[in-house]
Coordinates of C-alpha atoms in Angstrom, one line a residue:
M179 CA 128.6 75.8 129.9
Y180 CA 129.8 73.6 132.8
S181 CA 131.9 76.3 134.5
E182 CA 128.9 78.0 136.4
I183 CA 127.5 74.6 137.6
L184 CA 130.9 73.6 138.9
R185 CA 131.7 76.9 140.5
N186 CA 128.4 76.6 142.4
L187 CA 129.6 73.2 143.7
G188 CA 132.8 74.7 145.0
A189 CA 134.9 73.2 142.3
R190 CA 138.6 74.0 142.1
A191 CA 141.7 72.6 140.5
L192 CA 143.5 70.1 142.8
K193 CA 147.0 71.5 143.7
D194 CA 149.5 68.9 142.7
D195 CA 153.3 69.2 142.7
S196 CA 153.6 66.7 139.9
I197 CA 155.0 67.9 136.6
E198 CA 153.1 65.3 134.7
Q199 CA 151.1 66.9 131.9
C200 CA 149.1 65.5 129.0
S201 CA 147.2 67.2 126.2
Y202 CA 143.7 66.5 125.1
E203 CA 145.1 65.1 121.9
Q204 CA 147.1 62.6 123.8
V205 CA 144.0 61.6 125.8
C206 CA 142.0 61.0 122.6
S207 CA 144.8 59.1 121.0
E208 CA 145.9 56.9 123.9
L209 CA 142.4 56.2 125.3
D210 CA 140.7 56.0 121.9
I211 CA 137.9 58.4 122.9
R212 CA 136.5 61.8 121.9
L213 CA 135.0 63.8 124.8
P214 CA 132.3 66.5 124.2
D215 CA 133.7 69.9 123.3
D216 CA 132.3 71.5 126.4
Y217 CA 134.2 69.0 128.5
V218 CA 137.4 69.8 126.6
L219 CA 136.9 73.5 127.5
L220 CA 136.4 72.5 131.1
L221 CA 139.6 70.4 131.1
N222 CA 141.5 73.3 129.7
D223 CA 139.9 75.8 132.2
Y224 CA 140.9 73.7 135.3
N225 CA 143.9 72.0 133.7
G226 CA 144.4 69.7 136.7
S227 CA 141.9 67.4 138.4
I228 CA 138.8 69.0 139.8
V229 CA 137.7 68.6 143.5
F230 CA 134.7 70.0 145.2
D231 CA 135.0 71.9 148.5
N232 CA 131.2 71.9 149.0
G233 CA 131.0 68.1 148.4
T234 CA 129.1 66.9 145.3
M235 CA 126.7 64.1 144.7
F236 CA 124.7 62.6 141.9
K237 CA 121.8 60.1 141.6
P238 CA 122.5 57.2 139.2
K239 CA 119.8 56.1 136.8
Q240 CA 120.5 52.5 137.9
K241 CA 120.7 51.6 141.6
T242 CA 124.2 50.6 142.8
P243 CA 125.3 48.7 145.9
I244 CA 126.6 51.8 147.6
D245 CA 123.9 54.4 147.0
S246 CA 122.7 56.3 150.1
E247 CA 119.3 55.7 151.4
D248 CA 117.9 58.4 149.1
G249 CA 119.7 56.9 146.1
F250 CA 122.7 59.3 145.9
Q251 CA 126.5 58.9 145.6
S252 CA 129.3 61.3 146.1
L253 CA 131.6 62.5 143.4
E254 CA 135.1 63.0 144.9
I255 CA 137.2 64.1 141.8
L256 CA 137.1 64.6 138.1
Y257 CA 140.4 63.7 136.5
G258 CA 142.2 66.4 134.5
L259 CA 145.1 66.9 132.1
S260 CA 147.9 67.3 134.6
G261 CA 149.3 65.9 137.8
K262 CA 149.2 62.4 139.3
N263 CA 145.5 62.2 138.8
N264 CA 145.5 62.9 135.0
L265 CA 143.2 61.0 132.7
I266 CA 145.9 58.9 131.0
K267 CA 147.6 57.8 134.3
K268 CA 144.2 56.8 135.9
N269 CA 143.1 54.9 132.8
V270 CA 146.4 53.0 132.6
M271 CA 146.0 52.1 136.3
Y272 CA 142.5 50.6 135.7
K273 CA 143.1 49.2 132.2
D274 CA 142.9 45.6 133.3
Q275 CA 140.0 46.1 135.7
I276 CA 137.4 48.2 133.9
L277 CA 135.8 46.6 130.8
A278 CA 137.1 47.6 127.4
G279 CA 135.2 50.5 125.9
F280 CA 135.0 52.5 129.1
V281 CA 137.2 55.4 130.1
T282 CA 137.4 56.5 133.7
I283 CA 136.9 60.3 134.2
G284 CA 136.5 60.5 137.9
E285 CA 136.2 58.8 141.3
S286 CA 133.3 58.2 143.6
I287 CA 133.6 57.3 147.2
G288 CA 135.8 54.4 148.2
G289 CA 137.7 54.2 144.9
S290 CA 134.9 53.2 142.6
Q291 CA 135.2 55.0 139.2
I292 CA 133.0 57.2 137.1
C293 CA 133.4 56.1 133.4
V294 CA 132.3 57.3 130.0
S295 CA 131.4 54.8 127.3
S296 CA 133.6 55.3 124.3
A297 CA 130.8 53.9 122.1
G298 CA 127.7 55.8 123.2
G299 CA 129.0 58.5 125.5
G300 CA 126.9 57.4 128.5
I301 CA 128.2 57.8 132.0
Y302 CA 128.6 54.7 134.2
F303 CA 129.6 53.9 137.7
W304 CA 132.2 51.1 138.0
F305 CA 131.9 49.3 141.4
H306 CA 135.4 48.2 142.2
E307 CA 134.2 45.6 144.7
A308 CA 132.0 43.7 142.2
E309 CA 132.6 40.0 142.2
T310 CA 132.2 39.7 138.4
D311 CA 132.6 42.1 135.4
D312 CA 128.9 41.6 134.6
G313 CA 127.9 43.2 137.9
S314 CA 130.5 46.0 138.0
L315 CA 129.0 48.7 135.7
F316 CA 125.8 50.7 136.5
V317 CA 124.2 53.4 134.3
V318 CA 124.5 56.9 135.8
S319 CA 123.4 59.1 133.0
D320 CA 122.9 59.1 129.2
S321 CA 125.5 61.7 128.5
L322 CA 128.3 63.7 130.1
N323 CA 126.2 66.8 129.7
S324 CA 123.3 65.4 131.7
F325 CA 125.7 64.0 134.3
I326 CA 127.4 67.4 134.9
N327 CA 124.0 69.1 134.9
S328 CA 122.7 66.6 137.5
L329 CA 125.4 67.3 140.1
I330 CA 124.2 68.8 143.3
I331 CA 125.8 69.9 146.6
D332 CA 126.2 67.1 149.1
D333 CA 124.3 68.4 152.1
M334 CA 125.9 65.9 154.5
Q335 CA 129.3 67.3 153.7
G336 CA 128.1 70.8 154.1
K337 CA 126.8 70.0 157.6
N338 CA 130.0 68.3 158.6
K339 CA 132.2 70.9 156.9
R340 CA 134.4 68.2 155.5
E341 CA 136.8 69.9 153.1
V342 CA 138.9 68.4 150.5
D343 CA 142.6 68.6 151.3
D344 CA 145.3 69.1 148.7
S345 CA 145.7 65.3 148.3
G346 CA 142.1 65.1 147.1
S347 CA 140.9 63.3 150.2
F348 CA 138.1 63.9 152.6
L349 CA 139.7 61.6 155.2
D350 CA 140.2 63.3 158.4
F351 CA 141.8 60.8 160.8

């Protein structure tokens, strides 16, 4: 279901020399979440984290402090089951920063995280520079399915031909 959408966005598995590997069962157990079946298939298809050579953006339902003028944000990476950007490792990293009940599944520009609510399955943007926890989470989408379906090519990245390098970064200095 998601494969065609992501393929059109230039999605590919991030090359990673790390031998770290986790299973979907470990993700469910350690993070206390069950992801939608289609997303599990996607994780298995790509295995590693997913980056977007064409650049990808989304428009959150709730305005955030870093939206573009037209209300969009970029999606830099979706975390996978292997490598240094695996779901378990990233969630352990942010455990004491992101509110309980939210699992990080990806990263937006500048290190802010894309999270899924373990209670309702909604997708949220976690703004890492928020001064309080109350102002750190913003509604992106009601479900993972609607989030993936809302992703579009980032035209600015297409014009500038910024490609993702194997580290998963768009930085070009």
